[in-house]
mmCIF file of C-alpha atoms in Angstrom:
data_model
loop_
_atom_site.group_PDB
_atom_site.id
_atom_site.type_symbol
_atom_site.label_atom_id
_atom_site.label_comp_id
_atom_site.label_asym_id
_atom_site.label_seq_id
_atom_site.Cartn_x
_atom_site.Cartn_y
_atom_site.Cartn_z
ATOM 1 C CA UNK A 1 9.207 3.838 -11.091
ATOM 2 C CA UNK A 2 12.911 4.021 -10.320
ATOM 3 C CA UNK A 3 14.327 3.297 -6.881
ATOM 4 C CA UNK A 4 15.121 6.966 -6.350
ATOM 5 C CA UNK A 5 11.536 7.870 -7.201
ATOM 6 C CA UNK A 6 10.225 5.413 -4.644
ATOM 7 C CA UNK A 7 12.574 6.826 -2.008
ATOM 8 C CA UNK A 8 11.423 10.350 -2.850
ATOM 9 C CA UNK A 9 7.810 9.203 -2.519
ATOM 10 C CA UNK A 10 8.596 7.563 0.826
ATOM 11 C CA UNK A 11 10.141 10.807 2.058
ATOM 12 C CA UNK A 12 7.231 12.938 0.815
ATOM 13 C CA UNK A 13 4.425 10.682 2.043
ATOM 14 C CA UNK A 14 6.115 10.142 5.394
ATOM 15 C CA UNK A 15 6.386 13.877 5.931
ATOM 16 C CA UNK A 16 2.723 14.294 5.003
ATOM 17 C CA UNK A 17 1.806 11.610 7.512
ATOM 18 C CA UNK A 18 3.683 13.480 10.232
ATOM 19 C CA UNK A 19 1.965 16.733 9.276
ATOM 20 C CA UNK A 20 -1.464 15.111 9.560
ATOM 21 C CA UNK A 21 -0.539 13.580 12.918
ATOM 22 C CA UNK A 22 0.804 16.871 14.269
ATOM 23 C CA UNK A 23 -2.602 18.539 13.941
ATOM 24 C CA UNK A 24 -4.550 15.624 15.441
ATOM 25 C CA UNK A 25 -5.081 14.268 18.950
ATOM 26 C CA UNK A 26 -3.301 10.961 19.496
ATOM 27 C CA UNK A 27 -6.555 9.545 20.862
ATOM 28 C CA UNK A 28 -8.395 10.290 17.592
ATOM 29 C CA UNK A 29 -9.925 7.173 16.043
ATOM 30 C CA UNK A 30 -8.671 6.028 12.639
ATOM 31 C CA UNK A 31 -11.830 5.423 10.582
ATOM 32 C CA UNK A 32 -9.970 3.400 7.947
ATOM 33 C CA UNK A 33 -8.505 1.114 10.657
ATOM 34 C CA UNK A 34 -11.433 0.845 13.061
ATOM 35 C CA UNK A 35 -9.508 -0.832 15.884
ATOM 36 C CA UNK A 36 -6.841 1.885 15.993
ATOM 37 C CA UNK A 37 -6.355 5.329 17.428
ATOM 38 C CA UNK A 38 -3.797 7.653 15.867
ATOM 39 C CA UNK A 39 -1.223 6.644 18.493
ATOM 40 C CA UNK A 40 -1.563 3.010 17.385
ATOM 41 C CA UNK A 41 -1.036 4.023 13.770
ATOM 42 C CA UNK A 42 2.141 5.947 14.593
ATOM 43 C CA UNK A 43 3.566 3.101 16.655
ATOM 44 C CA UNK A 44 2.787 0.653 13.847
ATOM 45 C CA UNK A 45 4.328 2.616 10.993
ATOM 46 C CA UNK A 46 7.266 3.727 13.138
ATOM 47 C CA UNK A 47 7.963 0.091 13.980
ATOM 48 C CA UNK A 48 7.649 -1.028 10.354
ATOM 49 C CA UNK A 49 10.087 1.667 9.233
ATOM 50 C CA UNK A 50 12.690 0.519 11.772
ATOM 51 C CA UNK A 51 12.107 -3.156 10.909
ATOM 52 C CA UNK A 52 12.584 -2.530 7.176
ATOM 53 C CA UNK A 53 15.633 -0.325 7.733
ATOM 54 C CA UNK A 54 17.308 -3.087 9.752
ATOM 55 C CA UNK A 55 16.733 -5.682 7.026
ATOM 56 C CA UNK A 56 18.252 -3.453 4.339
ATOM 57 C CA UNK A 57 21.085 -1.872 6.317
ATOM 58 C CA UNK A 58 22.199 -5.210 7.824
ATOM 59 C CA UNK A 59 21.682 -7.212 4.621
ATOM 60 C CA UNK A 60 19.615 -9.795 6.465
ATOM 61 C CA UNK A 61 18.900 -12.969 4.463
ATOM 62 C CA UNK A 62 15.724 -13.819 6.397
ATOM 63 C CA UNK A 63 12.971 -11.915 8.183
ATOM 64 C CA UNK A 64 13.655 -10.823 11.725
ATOM 65 C CA UNK A 65 12.383 -13.081 14.462
ATOM 66 C CA UNK A 66 10.639 -11.652 17.511
ATOM 67 C CA UNK A 67 13.883 -10.954 19.346
ATOM 68 C CA UNK A 68 15.443 -9.319 16.291
ATOM 69 C CA UNK A 69 12.365 -7.209 15.710
ATOM 70 C CA UNK A 70 12.391 -5.997 19.295
ATOM 71 C CA UNK A 71 16.058 -5.055 18.945
ATOM 72 C CA UNK A 72 15.447 -3.194 15.677
ATOM 73 C CA UNK A 73 12.371 -1.323 16.892
ATOM 74 C CA UNK A 74 13.578 -0.643 20.413
ATOM 75 C CA UNK A 75 11.314 0.371 23.292
ATOM 76 C CA UNK A 76 8.059 1.943 22.197
ATOM 77 C CA UNK A 77 7.822 5.631 23.093
ATOM 78 C CA UNK A 78 5.438 7.462 25.361
ATOM 79 C CA UNK A 79 2.739 9.602 23.804
ATOM 80 C CA UNK A 80 4.778 12.697 24.604
ATOM 81 C CA UNK A 81 7.633 11.609 22.339
ATOM 82 C CA UNK A 82 5.662 9.510 19.852
ATOM 83 C CA UNK A 83 5.630 11.907 16.907
ATOM 84 C CA UNK A 84 9.351 12.645 17.195
ATOM 85 C CA UNK A 85 10.008 8.889 17.436
ATOM 86 C CA UNK A 86 8.009 8.312 14.254
ATOM 87 C CA UNK A 87 9.929 11.057 12.431
ATOM 88 C CA UNK A 88 13.263 9.588 13.536
ATOM 89 C CA UNK A 89 12.359 6.137 12.225
ATOM 90 C CA UNK A 90 11.095 7.547 8.939
ATOM 91 C CA UNK A 91 14.303 9.517 8.421
ATOM 92 C CA UNK A 92 16.425 6.474 9.307
ATOM 93 C CA UNK A 93 14.596 4.349 6.720
ATOM 94 C CA UNK A 94 15.032 6.968 3.986
ATOM 95 C CA UNK A 95 18.724 7.197 4.870
ATOM 96 C CA UNK A 96 19.152 3.395 4.888
ATOM 97 C CA UNK A 97 17.578 3.004 1.455
ATOM 98 C CA UNK A 98 19.543 5.927 0.055
ATOM 99 C CA UNK A 99 22.861 4.581 1.372
ATOM 100 C CA UNK A 100 22.290 0.944 0.384
ATOM 101 C CA UNK A 101 24.279 -0.288 -2.628
ATOM 102 C CA UNK A 102 22.205 -1.173 -5.663
ATOM 103 C CA UNK A 103 23.258 -4.817 -5.374
ATOM 104 C CA UNK A 104 22.505 -5.214 -1.671
ATOM 105 C CA UNK A 105 21.378 -8.740 -0.854
ATOM 106 C CA UNK A 106 18.638 -9.116 1.721
ATOM 107 C CA UNK A 107 15.312 -10.824 2.298
ATOM 108 C CA UNK A 108 12.227 -9.665 0.384
ATOM 109 C CA UNK A 109 8.835 -11.233 -0.193
ATOM 110 C CA UNK A 110 7.420 -10.148 -3.556
ATOM 111 C CA UNK A 111 8.923 -10.452 -7.059
ATOM 112 C CA UNK A 112 11.109 -7.452 -7.828
ATOM 113 C CA UNK A 113 14.129 -6.506 -9.965
ATOM 114 C CA UNK A 114 16.251 -6.402 -6.801
ATOM 115 C CA UNK A 115 15.874 -6.439 -3.010
ATOM 116 C CA UNK A 116 16.553 -2.702 -2.886
ATOM 117 C CA UNK A 117 13.894 -2.035 -5.510
ATOM 118 C CA UNK A 118 11.454 -4.158 -3.512
ATOM 119 C CA UNK A 119 12.019 -2.372 -0.207
ATOM 120 C CA UNK A 120 11.963 1.121 -1.683
ATOM 121 C CA UNK A 121 8.668 0.342 -3.422
ATOM 122 C CA UNK A 122 7.114 -1.516 -0.492
ATOM 123 C CA UNK A 123 7.897 1.179 2.032
ATOM 124 C CA UNK A 124 6.762 3.969 -0.281
ATOM 125 C CA UNK A 125 3.327 2.358 -0.482
ATOM 126 C CA UNK A 126 3.244 1.235 3.145
ATOM 127 C CA UNK A 127 3.736 4.871 4.072
ATOM 128 C CA UNK A 128 1.436 6.383 1.442
ATOM 129 C CA UNK A 129 -1.449 4.097 2.415
ATOM 130 C CA UNK A 130 -0.992 4.829 6.102
ATOM 131 C CA UNK A 131 -0.782 8.532 5.288
ATOM 132 C CA UNK A 132 -4.384 8.143 4.090
ATOM 133 C CA UNK A 133 -5.136 6.660 7.519
ATOM 134 C CA UNK A 134 -3.561 9.647 9.263
ATOM 135 C CA UNK A 135 -5.601 12.015 7.078
ATOM 136 C CA UNK A 136 -8.741 10.077 8.010
ATOM 137 C CA UNK A 137 -7.902 10.445 11.712
ATOM 138 C CA UNK A 138 -7.345 14.175 11.155
ATOM 139 C CA UNK A 139 -10.768 14.414 9.543
ATOM 140 C CA UNK A 140 -9.528 16.016 6.340
ATOM 141 C CA UNK A 141 -8.123 14.506 3.138
ATOM 142 C CA UNK A 142 -4.575 15.381 2.265
ATOM 143 C CA UNK A 143 -3.226 15.859 -1.245
ATOM 144 C CA UNK A 144 -3.769 13.001 -3.664
ATOM 145 C CA UNK A 145 -0.714 10.860 -4.369
ATOM 146 C CA UNK A 146 1.069 11.471 -7.647
ATOM 147 C CA UNK A 147 -0.368 9.585 -10.610
ATOM 148 C CA UNK A 148 2.843 7.595 -11.145
ATOM 149 C CA UNK A 149 2.883 6.448 -7.513
ATOM 150 C CA UNK A 150 -0.826 5.594 -7.617
ATOM 151 C CA UNK A 151 -0.403 3.475 -10.746
ATOM 152 C CA UNK A 152 2.601 1.736 -9.227
ATOM 153 C CA UNK A 153 0.720 1.053 -5.992
ATOM 154 C CA UNK A 154 -2.239 -0.438 -7.825
ATOM 155 C CA UNK A 155 0.171 -2.725 -9.658
ATOM 156 C CA UNK A 156 1.923 -3.802 -6.451
ATOM 157 C CA UNK A 157 -1.437 -4.613 -4.877
ATOM 158 C CA UNK A 158 -3.096 -6.515 -7.722
ATOM 159 C CA UNK A 159 -0.033 -8.126 -9.338
ATOM 160 C CA UNK A 160 1.908 -8.751 -6.132
ATOM 161 C CA UNK A 161 -0.186 -9.164 -3.010
ATOM 162 C CA UNK A 162 -3.408 -10.433 -4.597
ATOM 163 C CA UNK A 163 -1.677 -13.161 -6.623
ATOM 164 C CA UNK A 164 0.341 -14.548 -3.705
ATOM 165 C CA UNK A 165 -0.582 -17.806 -2.021
ATOM 166 C CA UNK A 166 -1.462 -15.850 1.119
ATOM 167 C CA UNK A 167 -4.122 -13.826 -0.650
ATOM 168 C CA UNK A 168 -7.628 -14.430 0.676
ATOM 169 C CA UNK A 169 -9.362 -13.081 -2.432
ATOM 170 C CA UNK A 170 -11.306 -16.125 -3.646
ATOM 171 C CA UNK A 171 -14.613 -16.929 -5.330
ATOM 172 C CA UNK A 172 -16.553 -20.199 -5.599
ATOM 173 C CA UNK A 173 -17.252 -19.369 -9.248
ATOM 174 C CA UNK A 174 -14.854 -17.625 -11.666
ATOM 175 C CA UNK A 175 -15.314 -13.861 -11.690
ATOM 176 C CA UNK A 176 -13.364 -11.158 -13.475
ATOM 177 C CA UNK A 177 -12.484 -7.641 -12.403
ATOM 178 C CA UNK A 178 -11.095 -5.073 -14.829
ATOM 179 C CA UNK A 179 -9.325 -2.083 -13.291
ATOM 180 C CA UNK A 180 -8.755 0.753 -15.719
ATOM 181 C CA UNK A 181 -6.892 3.919 -14.771
ATOM 182 C CA UNK A 182 -8.118 6.572 -17.154
ATOM 183 C CA UNK A 183 -4.931 8.597 -16.614
ATOM 184 C CA UNK A 184 -2.534 5.654 -16.922
ATOM 185 C CA UNK A 185 0.068 5.271 -19.624
ATOM 186 C CA UNK A 186 -1.397 2.897 -22.156
ATOM 187 C CA UNK A 187 -4.864 3.126 -20.604
ATOM 188 C CA UNK A 188 -6.406 3.617 -24.042
ATOM 189 C CA UNK A 189 -4.580 0.714 -25.649
ATOM 190 C CA UNK A 190 -4.366 -3.038 -25.283
ATOM 191 C CA UNK A 191 -1.131 -2.944 -23.325
ATOM 192 C CA UNK A 192 0.869 -0.830 -20.955
ATOM 193 C CA UNK A 193 0.517 0.403 -17.427
ATOM 194 C CA UNK A 194 -2.962 1.531 -16.534
ATOM 195 C CA UNK A 195 -5.185 -1.520 -16.937
ATOM 196 C CA UNK A 196 -5.317 -4.812 -15.067
ATOM 197 C CA UNK A 197 -7.665 -7.784 -15.372
ATOM 198 C CA UNK A 198 -8.045 -10.106 -12.378
ATOM 199 C CA UNK A 199 -9.583 -13.546 -12.651
ATOM 200 C CA UNK A 200 -10.830 -14.615 -9.226
ATOM 201 C CA UNK A 201 -11.427 -18.313 -8.536
ATOM 202 C CA UNK A 202 -10.898 -20.744 -5.662
ATOM 203 C CA UNK A 203 -7.146 -20.446 -6.313
ATOM 204 C CA UNK A 204 -4.984 -17.313 -5.984
ATOM 205 C CA UNK A 205 -6.161 -14.725 -8.532
ATOM 206 C CA UNK A 206 -4.370 -14.374 -11.844
ATOM 207 C CA UNK A 207 -3.664 -10.977 -13.337
ATOM 208 C CA UNK A 208 -3.007 -9.802 -16.863
ATOM 209 C CA UNK A 209 -2.261 -6.261 -17.925
ATOM 210 C CA UNK A 210 -4.121 -4.495 -20.663
ATOM 211 C CA UNK A 211 -7.641 -4.916 -21.992
ATOM 212 C CA UNK A 212 -9.534 -8.020 -23.054
ATOM 213 C CA UNK A 213 -12.118 -8.315 -25.827
ATOM 214 C CA UNK A 214 -14.374 -10.115 -23.336
ATOM 215 C CA UNK A 215 -16.306 -7.904 -20.896
ATOM 216 C CA UNK A 216 -15.411 -8.318 -17.238
ATOM 217 C CA UNK A 217 -17.969 -9.085 -14.559
ATOM 218 C CA UNK A 218 -17.067 -5.730 -13.039
ATOM 219 C CA UNK A 219 -15.067 -2.847 -14.491
ATOM 220 C CA UNK A 220 -13.725 -0.054 -12.312
ATOM 221 C CA UNK A 221 -12.609 2.942 -14.356
ATOM 222 C CA UNK A 222 -11.345 6.242 -13.081
ATOM 223 C CA UNK A 223 -8.262 8.271 -12.203
ATOM 224 C CA UNK A 224 -5.427 6.430 -10.488
ATOM 225 C CA UNK A 225 -5.478 8.899 -7.586
ATOM 226 C CA UNK A 226 -8.913 7.507 -6.596
ATOM 227 C CA UNK A 227 -8.470 3.881 -7.668
ATOM 228 C CA UNK A 228 -5.360 3.652 -5.476
ATOM 229 C CA UNK A 229 -7.022 4.332 -2.098
ATOM 230 C CA UNK A 230 -10.215 2.601 -3.242
ATOM 231 C CA UNK A 231 -8.443 -0.682 -4.020
ATOM 232 C CA UNK A 232 -6.340 -0.454 -0.854
ATOM 233 C CA UNK A 233 -9.672 -0.156 1.008
ATOM 234 C CA UNK A 234 -8.978 3.375 2.209
ATOM 235 C CA UNK A 235 -11.694 5.108 0.182
ATOM 236 C CA UNK A 236 -15.311 3.866 0.169
ATOM 237 C CA UNK A 237 -16.701 3.501 -3.328
ATOM 238 C CA UNK A 238 -19.373 6.078 -2.605
ATOM 239 C CA UNK A 239 -16.665 8.680 -1.964
ATOM 240 C CA UNK A 240 -14.723 7.894 -5.149
ATOM 241 C CA UNK A 241 -16.506 10.561 -7.144
ATOM 242 C CA UNK A 242 -14.730 9.971 -10.443
ATOM 243 C CA UNK A 243 -14.675 6.149 -10.427
ATOM 244 C CA UNK A 244 -17.361 4.397 -12.479
ATOM 245 C CA UNK A 245 -18.303 0.798 -11.647
ATOM 246 C CA UNK A 246 -19.910 -1.161 -14.482
ATOM 247 C CA UNK A 247 -21.276 -4.650 -13.894
ATOM 248 C CA UNK A 248 -21.565 -6.853 -10.822
ATOM 249 C CA UNK A 249 -21.501 -4.520 -7.818
ATOM 250 C CA UNK A 250 -21.230 -7.552 -5.540
ATOM 251 C CA UNK A 251 -17.579 -7.799 -6.504
ATOM 252 C CA UNK A 252 -17.016 -4.536 -4.653
ATOM 253 C CA UNK A 253 -18.242 -6.216 -1.472
ATOM 254 C CA UNK A 254 -16.007 -9.227 -2.110
ATOM 255 C CA UNK A 255 -13.012 -6.949 -2.627
ATOM 256 C CA UNK A 256 -13.703 -4.959 0.526
ATOM 257 C CA UNK A 257 -14.046 -8.126 2.612
ATOM 258 C CA UNK A 258 -11.294 -10.298 1.119
ATOM 259 C CA UNK A 259 -8.638 -8.041 -0.435
ATOM 260 C CA UNK A 260 -6.920 -7.303 2.863
ATOM 261 C CA UNK A 261 -3.182 -7.070 3.537
ATOM 262 C CA UNK A 262 -2.185 -8.533 6.887
#
């Protein structure tokens, strides 16, 4: 996806999050984040948006410390103004990414073509995933994310977060997980976006794209719109109606317990 596409997705998913929140009590529990109520979710994502906007707009070479974060986020709002505060932070982030020059230099934490590409992508998925949380609090699913965004978000998760040294996805014995998006470009071939193979050991997982002649311990196959929230642990496997799991179902439990982003 291009930077402009990520920014458009950030705008769209952020607006959908606000729409879900507007029809829900702030005290509603968030089933996908069991320790949170909707108010906690809004304060979290509103703070993240302001934090990311400060890094990009100020061209910061390192992450904000506690004092810098407090300055960027500002005082947290009361419940009465919380939704408006969230909307303001979301708009400010979209504006900061849109106005940033393509060659802006600032801190980022996953491999990317550029810092701007990283932040546009990261915040698009940060917001889309938390939009699923807002829908869960509202008690009704919202529209599925676009296929292109879902494929991109699966790739960020498995090729970026899961392979980092901070990943907690480990196994005492080597195990393989094949993720196949049946609607992905190249999903019927040996290469191209739409298929990822993870090898899980006692070290950070390794990931290759495309298919392998060797069967995986577990294969998850289905549309990207369901694989995306499933792999981000926002959709229980039993509710992913069009995803087929073939092989070692225990890997689903390992993924749910260990593939967390903190």
